[in-house]
Short mmCIF file of C-alpha atoms and ligand atoms in Angstrom, two decimals:
data_model
loop_
_atom_site.label_atom_id
_atom_site.label_comp_id
_atom_site.label_asym_id
_atom_site.label_seq_id
_atom_site.Cartn_x
_atom_site.Cartn_y
_atom_site.Cartn_z
CA MET A 697 -39.40 -63.95 53.97
CA ASP A 698 -36.28 -64.63 51.98
CA ARG A 699 -36.67 -68.04 50.41
CA ARG A 700 -33.32 -69.36 51.50
CA LYS A 701 -33.83 -68.25 55.07
CA PHE A 702 -37.29 -69.82 54.93
CA LEU A 703 -35.91 -73.09 53.64
CA SER A 704 -33.05 -73.25 56.06
CA LEU A 705 -35.36 -72.44 58.98
CA MET A 706 -37.64 -75.29 57.94
CA ALA A 707 -34.70 -77.62 57.58
CA ALA A 708 -33.25 -76.52 60.92
CA SER A 709 -36.54 -76.99 62.66
CA GLY A 710 -36.79 -80.50 61.31
CA VAL A 711 -40.05 -79.79 59.53
CA GLY A 712 -40.10 -81.52 56.16
CA PHE A 713 -41.79 -80.01 53.13
CA MET A 714 -44.13 -82.90 53.00
CA THR A 715 -45.78 -81.68 56.16
CA LEU A 716 -45.60 -78.04 55.00
CA SER A 717 -47.68 -78.26 51.91
CA PRO A 718 -48.83 -81.81 51.25
CA ARG A 719 -50.80 -82.18 48.06
CA ILE A 720 -51.53 -84.75 45.47
CA TRP A 721 -49.88 -84.53 42.10
CA ALA A 722 -51.20 -86.66 39.29
CA ASP A 723 -49.13 -86.91 36.13
CA ASP A 724 -47.85 -89.49 33.74
CA ASP A 725 -44.86 -91.24 35.07
CA GLU A 726 -42.08 -92.41 32.82
CA ASP A 727 -43.69 -95.79 32.37
CA GLY A 728 -46.76 -94.11 30.99
CA GLY A 729 -49.03 -94.84 33.93
CA ALA A 730 -50.75 -92.14 35.97
CA THR A 731 -49.39 -91.91 39.52
CA ALA A 732 -50.62 -90.01 42.51
CA THR A 733 -47.77 -89.07 44.76
CA LEU A 734 -47.22 -86.65 47.61
CA PHE A 735 -44.63 -84.21 46.68
CA PRO A 736 -42.82 -81.50 48.67
CA VAL A 737 -43.35 -78.50 46.36
CA PRO A 738 -44.80 -75.55 48.23
CA GLY A 739 -48.11 -74.15 46.98
CA ASN A 740 -48.39 -70.42 46.57
CA THR A 741 -45.11 -68.58 47.02
CA GLY A 742 -46.41 -65.60 45.07
CA ILE A 743 -44.03 -66.38 42.22
CA SER A 744 -45.29 -67.52 38.85
CA GLY A 745 -43.89 -67.99 35.39
CA HIS A 746 -42.97 -70.62 32.80
CA ILE A 747 -39.36 -71.72 32.40
CA VAL A 748 -38.21 -74.02 29.67
CA ILE A 749 -35.04 -76.02 30.14
CA VAL A 750 -33.15 -77.80 27.34
CA GLY A 751 -31.15 -80.80 28.61
CA GLY A 752 -31.86 -82.99 31.63
CA GLY A 753 -28.30 -83.82 32.66
CA MET A 754 -26.44 -82.73 35.80
CA ALA A 755 -27.27 -79.06 35.32
CA GLY A 756 -30.76 -79.23 33.77
CA ALA A 757 -32.19 -81.91 36.12
CA THR A 758 -31.02 -80.01 39.23
CA LEU A 759 -32.44 -76.77 37.92
CA ALA A 760 -35.82 -78.30 37.16
CA LYS A 761 -36.05 -79.76 40.62
CA TYR A 762 -34.99 -76.64 42.53
CA LEU A 763 -37.14 -74.23 40.51
CA ARG A 764 -40.17 -76.22 41.69
CA LEU A 765 -38.89 -76.91 45.19
CA TRP A 766 -38.08 -73.28 45.87
CA GLY A 767 -40.56 -71.58 43.49
CA GLY A 768 -43.71 -73.59 44.26
CA THR A 769 -46.51 -74.73 42.09
CA GLY A 770 -46.93 -71.32 40.41
CA VAL A 771 -43.62 -71.86 38.56
CA ARG A 772 -44.21 -74.09 35.56
CA VAL A 773 -41.11 -75.97 34.46
CA THR A 774 -40.81 -77.79 31.13
CA LEU A 775 -37.75 -79.97 30.69
CA LEU A 776 -36.81 -81.02 27.19
CA GLU A 777 -34.52 -84.01 26.99
CA LYS A 778 -33.60 -85.96 23.89
CA ALA A 779 -32.53 -89.20 25.60
CA ALA A 780 -34.74 -91.73 27.34
CA GLY A 781 -32.80 -91.32 30.60
CA TYR A 782 -29.49 -90.04 31.81
CA THR A 783 -26.20 -91.96 32.08
CA SER A 784 -23.73 -90.44 34.48
CA ASN A 785 -20.30 -89.59 33.17
CA ILE A 786 -19.10 -89.43 36.72
CA MET A 787 -17.77 -92.87 37.75
CA SER A 788 -17.94 -94.01 34.13
CA ASN A 789 -14.18 -94.72 34.17
CA LEU A 790 -15.01 -97.58 36.50
CA VAL A 791 -16.99 -99.22 33.68
CA LEU A 792 -13.64 -99.61 31.89
CA SER A 793 -12.27 -101.71 34.75
CA GLY A 794 -15.51 -103.67 35.17
CA GLN A 795 -16.13 -102.24 38.66
CA LYS A 796 -19.37 -100.65 37.51
CA GLY A 797 -21.86 -101.59 34.80
CA LEU A 798 -23.31 -98.87 32.58
CA ALA A 799 -26.76 -99.69 33.84
CA GLU A 800 -25.72 -98.79 37.37
CA LEU A 801 -24.98 -95.28 36.11
CA GLY A 802 -28.49 -94.78 34.68
CA TYR A 803 -30.86 -92.16 36.14
CA SER A 804 -34.50 -91.59 35.34
CA HIS A 805 -36.29 -88.25 35.10
CA GLY A 806 -39.34 -89.83 36.63
CA THR A 807 -38.90 -88.36 40.12
CA LEU A 808 -38.68 -84.86 38.64
CA VAL A 809 -42.08 -85.49 37.04
CA ASN A 810 -43.82 -87.42 39.75
CA HIS A 811 -42.39 -85.86 42.83
CA TYR A 812 -41.79 -82.26 41.78
CA GLY A 813 -44.33 -81.75 39.00
CA VAL A 814 -41.89 -80.94 36.23
CA THR A 815 -43.30 -81.37 32.76
CA LEU A 816 -40.99 -83.64 30.81
CA MET A 817 -40.93 -83.55 27.03
CA ARG A 818 -38.89 -86.11 25.14
CA GLY A 819 -37.39 -84.55 22.03
CA GLU A 820 -34.33 -82.97 20.53
CA VAL A 821 -34.25 -79.21 20.21
CA THR A 822 -32.78 -78.35 16.83
CA ALA A 823 -33.09 -74.56 16.71
CA ILE A 824 -33.76 -71.57 18.91
CA ASP A 825 -35.61 -68.57 17.50
CA THR A 826 -34.35 -65.89 19.84
CA ALA A 827 -36.44 -63.13 18.29
CA GLY A 828 -39.69 -65.11 18.27
CA LYS A 829 -38.83 -66.80 21.59
CA PHE A 830 -39.56 -70.32 20.52
CA LEU A 831 -37.77 -73.62 20.10
CA ARG A 832 -37.96 -75.91 17.13
CA LEU A 833 -37.80 -79.66 17.74
CA ALA A 834 -36.55 -82.46 15.55
CA ASP A 835 -40.15 -83.75 15.00
CA GLY A 836 -41.09 -80.37 13.53
CA SER A 837 -43.04 -79.10 16.53
CA THR A 838 -42.33 -75.81 18.25
CA LEU A 839 -42.43 -74.60 21.83
CA GLN A 840 -42.81 -71.05 23.07
CA TYR A 841 -40.79 -69.82 26.02
CA ASP A 842 -40.66 -66.78 28.30
CA ARG A 843 -37.31 -67.60 29.86
CA LEU A 844 -35.09 -70.33 28.49
CA VAL A 845 -32.25 -72.22 30.14
CA LEU A 846 -29.82 -74.17 28.00
CA ALA A 847 -28.06 -77.09 29.71
CA PRO A 848 -27.15 -79.36 26.79
CA GLY A 849 -23.63 -80.36 27.75
CA LEU A 850 -20.99 -80.59 25.00
CA ASP A 851 -20.15 -81.51 21.44
CA PHE A 852 -16.85 -83.15 20.43
CA ASP A 853 -14.55 -81.97 17.66
CA LEU A 854 -13.10 -84.30 15.06
CA LEU A 855 -9.34 -84.70 15.37
CA PRO A 856 -6.96 -84.02 12.42
CA GLY A 857 -7.29 -86.83 9.86
CA MET A 858 -10.79 -87.83 10.94
CA VAL A 859 -13.82 -87.45 8.73
CA SER A 860 -16.83 -88.46 10.85
CA GLN A 861 -18.11 -88.83 14.38
CA GLY A 862 -18.80 -92.44 13.41
CA GLU A 863 -15.13 -93.12 13.89
CA TYR A 864 -15.57 -92.37 17.58
CA ASP A 865 -18.75 -94.46 17.68
CA ASN A 866 -17.30 -97.53 15.97
CA ALA A 867 -13.50 -97.65 16.13
CA ILE A 868 -11.72 -95.23 18.46
CA PRO A 869 -14.20 -94.25 21.19
CA HIS A 870 -13.59 -91.12 23.19
CA ALA A 871 -16.11 -92.27 25.80
CA TRP A 872 -16.18 -88.69 27.15
CA LYS A 873 -19.96 -88.94 27.21
CA ALA A 874 -20.98 -92.09 29.02
CA GLY A 875 -22.97 -94.55 26.89
CA PRO A 876 -22.30 -96.95 24.02
CA GLN A 877 -18.74 -95.60 23.49
CA THR A 878 -17.91 -96.42 27.09
CA GLN A 879 -19.04 -100.00 26.57
CA LEU A 880 -17.10 -100.20 23.27
CA LEU A 881 -13.95 -99.02 25.01
CA ARG A 882 -14.46 -101.64 27.75
CA ASP A 883 -14.94 -104.34 25.09
CA GLN A 884 -11.81 -103.29 23.27
CA LEU A 885 -9.79 -103.43 26.49
CA LEU A 886 -11.11 -106.93 27.16
CA ALA A 887 -10.18 -108.03 23.64
CA MET A 888 -6.67 -106.49 23.47
CA PRO A 889 -3.64 -108.77 23.74
CA ALA A 890 -1.42 -108.87 26.82
CA GLY A 891 1.65 -106.71 26.17
CA GLY A 892 -0.36 -104.28 24.04
CA SER A 893 -0.67 -100.59 24.43
CA VAL A 894 -3.52 -98.25 25.19
CA VAL A 895 -3.09 -94.71 23.90
CA ILE A 896 -5.10 -91.94 25.60
CA THR A 897 -4.99 -88.40 24.26
CA ILE A 898 -5.92 -85.31 26.31
CA PRO A 899 -7.12 -82.06 24.67
CA LYS A 900 -6.00 -78.59 25.75
CA ALA A 901 -7.98 -77.26 28.68
CA PRO A 902 -10.79 -76.27 29.13
CA TYR A 903 -12.38 -79.67 28.82
CA ARG A 904 -14.98 -81.60 30.82
CA CYS A 905 -13.69 -82.86 34.19
CA PRO A 906 -10.06 -81.64 34.51
CA PRO A 907 -8.76 -84.67 36.47
CA GLY A 908 -10.80 -87.15 34.41
CA PRO A 909 -8.26 -88.17 31.75
CA TYR A 910 -5.47 -88.70 34.34
CA GLU A 911 -7.91 -90.69 36.45
CA ARG A 912 -8.75 -92.78 33.41
CA ALA A 913 -5.05 -93.50 32.75
CA CYS A 914 -4.74 -94.77 36.32
CA VAL A 915 -7.87 -96.92 36.26
CA VAL A 916 -6.89 -98.53 32.97
CA ALA A 917 -3.26 -99.08 34.05
CA ASP A 918 -4.39 -100.72 37.29
CA TRP A 919 -6.73 -103.02 35.39
CA LEU A 920 -4.07 -103.92 32.79
CA LYS A 921 -1.64 -104.91 35.56
CA SER A 922 -3.70 -107.87 36.57
CA ASN A 923 -5.60 -108.59 33.35
CA LYS A 924 -3.21 -107.89 30.46
CA PRO A 925 0.31 -108.28 31.91
CA GLY A 926 3.06 -106.40 30.16
CA SER A 927 0.70 -103.80 28.66
CA LYS A 928 1.26 -100.06 28.79
CA VAL A 929 -0.79 -96.85 28.80
CA VAL A 930 0.67 -94.01 26.72
CA VAL A 931 -0.82 -90.64 27.61
CA LEU A 932 -0.43 -87.87 25.01
CA ASP A 933 -1.34 -84.60 26.74
CA ALA A 934 -1.82 -81.46 24.66
CA ASN A 935 -1.26 -79.43 27.85
CA ALA A 936 2.29 -78.47 28.90
CA ASP A 937 1.80 -80.24 32.21
CA ILE A 938 -0.73 -82.17 34.33
CA VAL A 939 -3.68 -79.76 34.59
CA VAL A 940 -4.82 -80.52 38.18
CA GLU A 941 -3.69 -82.54 41.20
CA LYS A 942 -0.19 -82.67 39.82
CA ASP A 943 1.43 -84.15 42.90
CA ASN A 944 -1.11 -86.95 43.23
CA PHE A 945 -1.06 -87.92 39.57
CA LEU A 946 2.76 -87.70 39.31
CA HIS A 947 2.97 -90.06 42.24
CA ALA A 948 0.45 -92.35 40.56
CA PHE A 949 2.32 -92.29 37.23
CA ASN A 950 5.85 -92.62 38.65
CA GLN A 951 5.27 -94.80 41.70
CA THR A 952 1.91 -96.61 41.85
CA HIS A 953 1.83 -97.39 38.10
CA ALA A 954 5.55 -97.04 37.39
CA GLY A 955 6.59 -98.76 34.16
CA ILE A 956 3.01 -98.94 32.95
CA ILE A 957 1.98 -95.27 32.41
CA ASP A 958 4.10 -93.38 29.92
CA TYR A 959 3.07 -89.74 30.34
CA ARG A 960 4.04 -87.34 27.52
CA PRO A 961 3.14 -83.63 27.93
CA GLY A 962 3.02 -80.92 25.27
CA CYS A 963 1.81 -83.16 22.44
CA THR A 964 0.00 -81.62 19.45
CA LEU A 965 -1.91 -84.22 17.46
CA THR A 966 -1.38 -83.87 13.69
CA HIS A 967 -3.03 -87.06 12.42
CA VAL A 968 -5.36 -89.70 13.92
CA ASP A 969 -5.99 -92.85 11.87
CA SER A 970 -8.99 -94.78 13.12
CA VAL A 971 -8.36 -97.74 10.87
CA SER A 972 -4.76 -98.49 11.82
CA ARG A 973 -5.36 -97.01 15.30
CA SER A 974 -2.30 -94.83 15.16
CA VAL A 975 -1.60 -91.26 16.20
CA THR A 976 0.96 -88.78 14.84
CA TYR A 977 1.90 -85.86 17.04
CA THR A 978 4.57 -83.27 17.47
CA GLN A 979 6.42 -82.77 20.74
CA ASN A 980 9.27 -80.26 21.09
CA GLY A 981 9.32 -79.82 17.35
CA ALA A 982 9.75 -83.52 16.55
CA SER A 983 7.08 -85.60 14.80
CA VAL A 984 6.34 -88.96 16.42
CA GLN A 985 3.97 -91.75 15.49
CA VAL A 986 2.54 -94.27 17.92
CA GLY A 987 0.36 -97.28 17.25
CA ALA A 988 -2.17 -98.61 19.73
CA SER A 989 -4.00 -101.82 20.52
CA VAL A 990 -6.72 -99.57 21.89
CA LEU A 991 -6.93 -95.87 20.93
CA ASN A 992 -8.93 -93.57 23.24
CA PRO A 993 -8.65 -90.01 21.88
CA ILE A 994 -10.42 -87.48 24.12
CA PRO A 995 -11.25 -84.70 21.68
CA PRO A 996 -11.45 -80.93 22.18
CA GLN A 997 -14.90 -79.95 23.30
CA ARG A 998 -17.31 -77.05 22.70
CA ALA A 999 -20.87 -76.02 23.38
CA PRO A 1000 -23.30 -77.74 20.97
CA GLN A 1001 -24.03 -76.30 17.52
CA LEU A 1002 -27.52 -75.35 18.71
CA LEU A 1003 -25.93 -72.56 20.73
CA ALA A 1004 -23.59 -71.55 17.92
CA ASP A 1005 -26.55 -71.23 15.53
CA ALA A 1006 -28.34 -69.01 18.07
CA GLY A 1007 -25.32 -66.68 18.24
CA LEU A 1008 -24.59 -67.49 21.89
CA LEU A 1009 -20.94 -68.55 21.69
CA ASN A 1010 -19.15 -65.36 22.72
CA SER A 1011 -16.40 -66.75 24.99
CA PRO A 1012 -12.92 -65.44 24.05
CA ASP A 1013 -12.26 -68.62 22.08
CA GLY A 1014 -15.75 -68.62 20.56
CA ARG A 1015 -16.50 -72.14 21.78
CA PHE A 1016 -18.71 -71.57 24.85
CA ALA A 1017 -21.46 -69.20 26.03
CA ALA A 1018 -20.32 -66.40 28.27
CA VAL A 1019 -22.75 -65.70 31.12
CA ASN A 1020 -23.33 -63.30 33.98
CA VAL A 1021 -22.52 -65.61 36.88
CA LEU A 1022 -25.06 -63.93 39.15
CA SER A 1023 -27.90 -65.35 37.11
CA TYR A 1024 -26.24 -67.42 34.32
CA GLU A 1025 -28.02 -65.20 31.79
CA SER A 1026 -26.16 -65.05 28.48
CA THR A 1027 -24.15 -61.86 28.02
CA GLN A 1028 -25.13 -62.05 24.36
CA VAL A 1029 -28.90 -62.72 24.31
CA ALA A 1030 -31.20 -61.47 27.06
CA GLY A 1031 -33.69 -63.95 28.54
CA ILE A 1032 -31.55 -67.03 27.75
CA HIS A 1033 -29.55 -68.64 30.54
CA VAL A 1034 -26.74 -71.21 30.04
CA ILE A 1035 -25.55 -73.60 32.76
CA GLY A 1036 -23.24 -76.58 32.96
CA ASP A 1037 -20.46 -77.47 30.56
CA ALA A 1038 -21.80 -75.32 27.69
CA SER A 1039 -21.21 -72.14 29.65
CA HIS A 1040 -17.99 -70.17 29.85
CA THR A 1041 -17.09 -69.24 33.45
CA THR A 1042 -13.98 -69.46 35.63
CA GLN A 1043 -15.31 -72.63 37.21
CA PRO A 1044 -14.35 -76.06 36.01
CA LYS A 1045 -16.54 -78.07 33.64
CA ALA A 1046 -17.78 -80.63 36.17
CA GLY A 1047 -20.96 -82.27 37.27
CA HIS A 1048 -20.67 -80.98 40.82
CA ILE A 1049 -20.28 -77.46 39.51
CA ALA A 1050 -23.15 -77.95 37.05
CA ASN A 1051 -25.31 -78.85 40.07
CA GLN A 1052 -24.17 -75.71 41.87
CA GLN A 1053 -24.67 -73.44 38.90
CA ALA A 1054 -28.16 -74.80 38.54
CA LYS A 1055 -29.03 -73.80 42.11
CA VAL A 1056 -27.57 -70.27 41.73
CA CYS A 1057 -29.53 -69.96 38.44
CA ALA A 1058 -32.76 -71.29 40.02
CA ASP A 1059 -32.44 -68.83 42.88
CA ALA A 1060 -31.75 -65.89 40.53
CA MET A 1061 -34.57 -66.71 38.17
CA LEU A 1062 -37.04 -66.99 41.01
CA ARG A 1063 -35.91 -63.68 42.48
CA LEU A 1064 -36.25 -62.07 39.04
CA LEU A 1065 -39.71 -63.54 38.63
CA GLY A 1066 -40.54 -62.16 42.09
CA GLY A 1067 -39.35 -58.68 41.12
CA GLN A 1068 -36.08 -58.84 43.02
CA GLN A 1069 -32.43 -58.87 41.94
CA PRO A 1070 -30.18 -61.98 42.00
CA ASP A 1071 -28.08 -62.71 45.10
CA PRO A 1072 -25.08 -60.36 44.69
CA ALA A 1073 -22.59 -62.72 46.36
CA PRO A 1074 -23.08 -66.37 45.28
CA VAL A 1075 -20.70 -69.09 46.41
CA THR A 1076 -20.22 -72.41 44.63
CA ASN A 1077 -18.03 -75.41 45.27
CA SER A 1078 -16.75 -78.35 43.27
CA ALA A 1079 -15.44 -81.75 44.24
CA CYS A 1080 -13.83 -84.46 42.19
CA TYR A 1081 -12.79 -87.87 43.43
CA SER A 1082 -10.34 -89.82 41.25
CA PRO A 1083 -9.89 -93.53 41.60
CA ILE A 1084 -6.14 -94.30 41.35
CA THR A 1085 -6.39 -98.09 41.85
CA ALA A 1086 -9.30 -100.52 42.27
CA ALA A 1087 -9.35 -99.63 45.97
CA THR A 1088 -7.88 -96.14 46.42
CA ALA A 1089 -8.77 -92.65 45.36
CA THR A 1090 -7.68 -89.03 45.66
CA TRP A 1091 -9.87 -85.90 45.80
CA LEU A 1092 -9.75 -82.27 44.84
CA SER A 1093 -12.19 -79.60 45.93
CA GLY A 1094 -12.51 -75.87 45.20
CA VAL A 1095 -14.69 -73.03 46.57
CA TYR A 1096 -15.59 -70.14 44.30
CA GLN A 1097 -16.88 -66.77 45.45
CA TYR A 1098 -18.28 -63.93 43.36
CA ASP A 1099 -15.72 -61.21 42.81
CA ALA A 1100 -17.52 -57.95 41.87
CA ALA A 1101 -14.33 -56.32 40.48
CA SER A 1102 -13.89 -58.95 37.79
CA ALA A 1103 -17.57 -59.94 37.67
CA SER A 1104 -16.46 -63.58 37.90
CA MET A 1105 -16.37 -66.48 40.33
CA LYS A 1106 -12.95 -66.40 41.96
CA LEU A 1107 -11.31 -69.49 43.45
CA SER A 1108 -11.16 -68.75 47.18
CA LYS A 1109 -10.03 -72.17 48.43
CA LEU A 1110 -8.43 -75.18 46.75
CA SER A 1111 -7.82 -78.40 48.67
CA ALA A 1112 -6.54 -81.78 47.58
CA SER A 1113 -6.00 -85.06 49.37
CA ALA A 1114 -2.46 -85.77 50.50
CA SER A 1115 -2.44 -89.21 48.87
CA ALA A 1116 -4.59 -91.97 47.42
CA THR A 1117 -6.32 -93.91 50.22
CA SER A 1118 -9.02 -96.51 50.64
CA LYS A 1119 -10.98 -94.14 52.86
CA ASN A 1120 -11.12 -91.65 49.96
CA TYR A 1121 -12.37 -94.49 47.81
CA ARG A 1122 -15.22 -95.19 50.18
CA ASP A 1123 -15.98 -91.45 50.55
CA MET A 1124 -16.07 -91.20 46.73
CA HIS A 1125 -19.08 -93.49 46.57
CA THR A 1126 -20.90 -91.53 49.29
CA TRP A 1127 -20.16 -88.24 47.56
CA PHE A 1128 -21.34 -89.62 44.23
CA GLY A 1129 -24.57 -91.02 45.68
CA THR A 1130 -25.33 -87.71 47.43
CA LEU A 1131 -24.67 -85.58 44.35
CA MET A 1132 -26.72 -87.75 42.06
CA SER A 1133 -29.61 -87.92 44.45
CA ASP A 1134 -29.53 -84.14 44.92
CA SER A 1135 -29.74 -83.80 41.14
CA PHE A 1136 -32.28 -86.52 40.18
CA SER A 1137 -34.39 -87.37 43.23
C1 FAD B 2053 -15.00 -89.89 32.60
C2 FAD B 2053 -15.65 -88.68 33.26
C3 FAD B 2053 -15.56 -88.53 34.66
C4 FAD B 2053 -16.15 -87.43 35.28
N1 FAD B 2053 -16.00 -87.32 36.62
C5 FAD B 2053 -16.49 -86.23 37.27
C6 FAD B 2053 -16.33 -86.04 38.68
O1 FAD B 2053 -15.70 -86.88 39.35
N2 FAD B 2053 -16.85 -84.96 39.25
C7 FAD B 2053 -17.54 -84.01 38.54
O2 FAD B 2053 -18.06 -83.07 39.13
N3 FAD B 2053 -17.70 -84.11 37.20
C8 FAD B 2053 -17.16 -85.23 36.55
N4 FAD B 2053 -17.32 -85.32 35.17
C9 FAD B 2053 -17.89 -84.21 34.39
C10 FAD B 2053 -19.44 -84.21 34.35
O3 FAD B 2053 -19.93 -85.45 33.91
C11 FAD B 2053 -19.95 -83.08 33.45
O4 FAD B 2053 -19.25 -81.88 33.77
C12 FAD B 2053 -21.45 -82.88 33.62
O5 FAD B 2053 -22.11 -84.00 33.14
C13 FAD B 2053 -21.94 -81.64 32.88
O6 FAD B 2053 -23.29 -81.50 33.06
P1 FAD B 2053 -24.25 -80.84 31.95
O7 FAD B 2053 -25.62 -80.85 32.51
O8 FAD B 2053 -23.67 -79.56 31.48
O9 FAD B 2053 -24.20 -81.83 30.73
P2 FAD B 2053 -24.67 -83.35 30.62
O10 FAD B 2053 -24.60 -83.98 31.96
O11 FAD B 2053 -23.92 -83.94 29.49
O12 FAD B 2053 -26.21 -83.24 30.24
C14 FAD B 2053 -26.63 -82.69 29.02
C15 FAD B 2053 -28.02 -83.25 28.70
O13 FAD B 2053 -28.62 -82.49 27.65
C16 FAD B 2053 -29.25 -83.34 26.71
N5 FAD B 2053 -29.29 -82.67 25.44
C17 FAD B 2053 -28.21 -82.22 24.73
N6 FAD B 2053 -28.64 -81.58 23.63
C18 FAD B 2053 -29.97 -81.60 23.62
C19 FAD B 2053 -30.98 -81.11 22.71
N7 FAD B 2053 -30.63 -80.42 21.58
N8 FAD B 2053 -32.28 -81.32 23.02
C20 FAD B 2053 -32.64 -82.00 24.13
N9 FAD B 2053 -31.71 -82.50 25.02
C21 FAD B 2053 -30.42 -82.31 24.76
C22 FAD B 2053 -28.35 -84.62 26.72
O14 FAD B 2053 -29.04 -85.73 26.22
C23 FAD B 2053 -27.97 -84.69 28.20
O15 FAD B 2053 -28.93 -85.47 28.93
C24 FAD B 2053 -16.77 -86.44 34.51
C25 FAD B 2053 -16.88 -86.59 33.12
C26 FAD B 2053 -16.32 -87.71 32.49
C27 FAD B 2053 -16.40 -87.84 31.00
#
């Protein structure tokens, strides 16, 4: 029986997988102790194989879970992750306003191991030998693969005038990957004087989370209002206009946060000085310099160097990995799949989409392992909630359907909230909890 039909029949009949195929799994948990836990992975589905995944973020964690959940115990999944856990970027703007602590955004890979039987390896992959089909790790070890999935997220470019990534780490955090830079940015906001200015720069699209920078401007402006009176947020956008949710963000900039957010589109950065915290840019042919109490430059982004070294970056701009969106297999190197922000598709670079791509990829890989072809008509959806104040939010959602003529995922429906409301704000937390639990537990 088709796996999806089988799964939905079981769900519809109210029969949980625990009762379907209960078994005991013993493995090391993240604390190092052996645990014995019931887990809902089916036994023999007739599919077997070994899949290696690099990166246990939104895309990689979801993929690891669903390969086991849908593929059964015959499908061995090894997840390589360099960090000790995962910190969600989603909701990390709320760390800046003190509404969330970084620790609240932390997720363990323990459930993937203990509940689904994923093999977790801690380590950084430093090279891919595509001819020999093995990975090289930072500790010098190697790992062979049959099929490989890359889900490593993004790297960040230096901006003109910068010489090292350390400038982001220590002086002018981009905080576009949640972690120590997010805390540094929060600390800098706390320390800035009332009446100061926060400068946020936005790179040209495509970048991770299209509404994210505009959301950040709103969250920071709202916080400044009550905590640093007289302060301003200057937004220097490399794009000619607000990239998404234009009506909602224009309303936020011109009404809700009027007089606090100064939005400047079409700005090309020519120099960033991390010592004096100043930015020089051109707009309409004129060169302008602005100084900041807190400088938050969000840099242009690209797939990590690991993929460049493996010859996988074949998007038109050469910065991302183009894939066949029926299976997320690279169009450059057979047997290697790329999901999440590192891939080049027509879908936004977003955690919700990374989760969706992982499921399409899992389904396709399992079909391929079972001697079938991938689903010829996949559908994905994305959702983004954006806090506008400490109690209101907007949302944007899109549905993408496979279009055979262009061999791409075509936007079939785009919806946005009419305004920022407190109901949206409450729904945002429900959506976030559901998405993260679908990915990590
Ligand atoms: C402020 C902000 C707000 C956001 N809000 C939203 C939102 O509301 N909705 C939404 O859908 N998206 C949102 N996003 C975007 C979302 O966070 C990303 O699109 C998503 O995390 C991408 O998932 P990924 O798996 O591709 O990468 P990541 O989640 O970054 O995961 C990559 C993982 O790979 C690991 N890794 C990298 N290289 C290696 C290596 N060489 N070896 C081993 N491991 C490696 C990393 O440690 C990491 O755990 C937001 C982003 C930001 C910055």
